[in-house]
Coordinates of C-alpha atoms in Angstrom, one line a residue:
M1 CA 99.4 79.5 99.9
K2 CA 99.2 82.8 101.7
K3 CA 98.9 86.0 100.3
W4 CA 102.2 87.6 100.8
F5 CA 103.4 84.8 99.2
Q6 CA 101.3 85.1 96.4
K7 CA 101.7 88.9 95.8
L8 CA 105.6 87.9 95.4
L9 CA 105.3 85.6 92.9
K10 CA 102.9 88.1 91.3
S11 CA 105.6 91.2 91.3
I12 CA 108.7 88.9 90.2
E13 CA 106.2 87.0 87.4
E14 CA 105.3 90.8 86.1
A15 CA 108.9 91.2 87.1
N16 CA 110.1 88.7 84.4
K17 CA 107.9 89.9 81.6
K18 CA 108.8 93.4 82.5
N19 CA 112.2 91.6 81.5
F20 CA 112.4 89.4 79.5
G21 CA 108.8 90.1 77.3
E22 CA 107.3 86.1 76.3
Q23 CA 110.2 84.4 74.8
K24 CA 110.9 80.8 77.5
M25 CA 112.9 81.0 80.3
D26 CA 115.9 79.0 79.4
C27 CA 118.8 78.6 81.0
C28 CA 120.8 77.7 77.5
D29 CA 119.0 80.4 75.7
L30 CA 119.3 82.9 78.3
N31 CA 123.3 81.8 78.5
K32 CA 123.3 82.8 74.2
R33 CA 121.6 86.0 74.7
E34 CA 124.1 87.0 77.2
R35 CA 126.9 85.9 75.1
K36 CA 126.2 87.9 73.2
T37 CA 126.4 90.8 74.5
P38 CA 130.4 92.6 74.9
D39 CA 131.8 91.1 78.5
N40 CA 132.5 94.6 80.2
N41 CA 133.8 92.5 83.0
K42 CA 137.4 92.1 81.2
K43 CA 140.1 94.7 81.9

């Protein structure tokens, strides 16, 4: 793999760890968490 692409993937990995911790990246779980927060887009 190209070094620039490996570097990009590594930076994405680090950002995901910072934002999501060690939880699994499951769309269903992430959507449930998103629904629990108040919807600030509705007016």
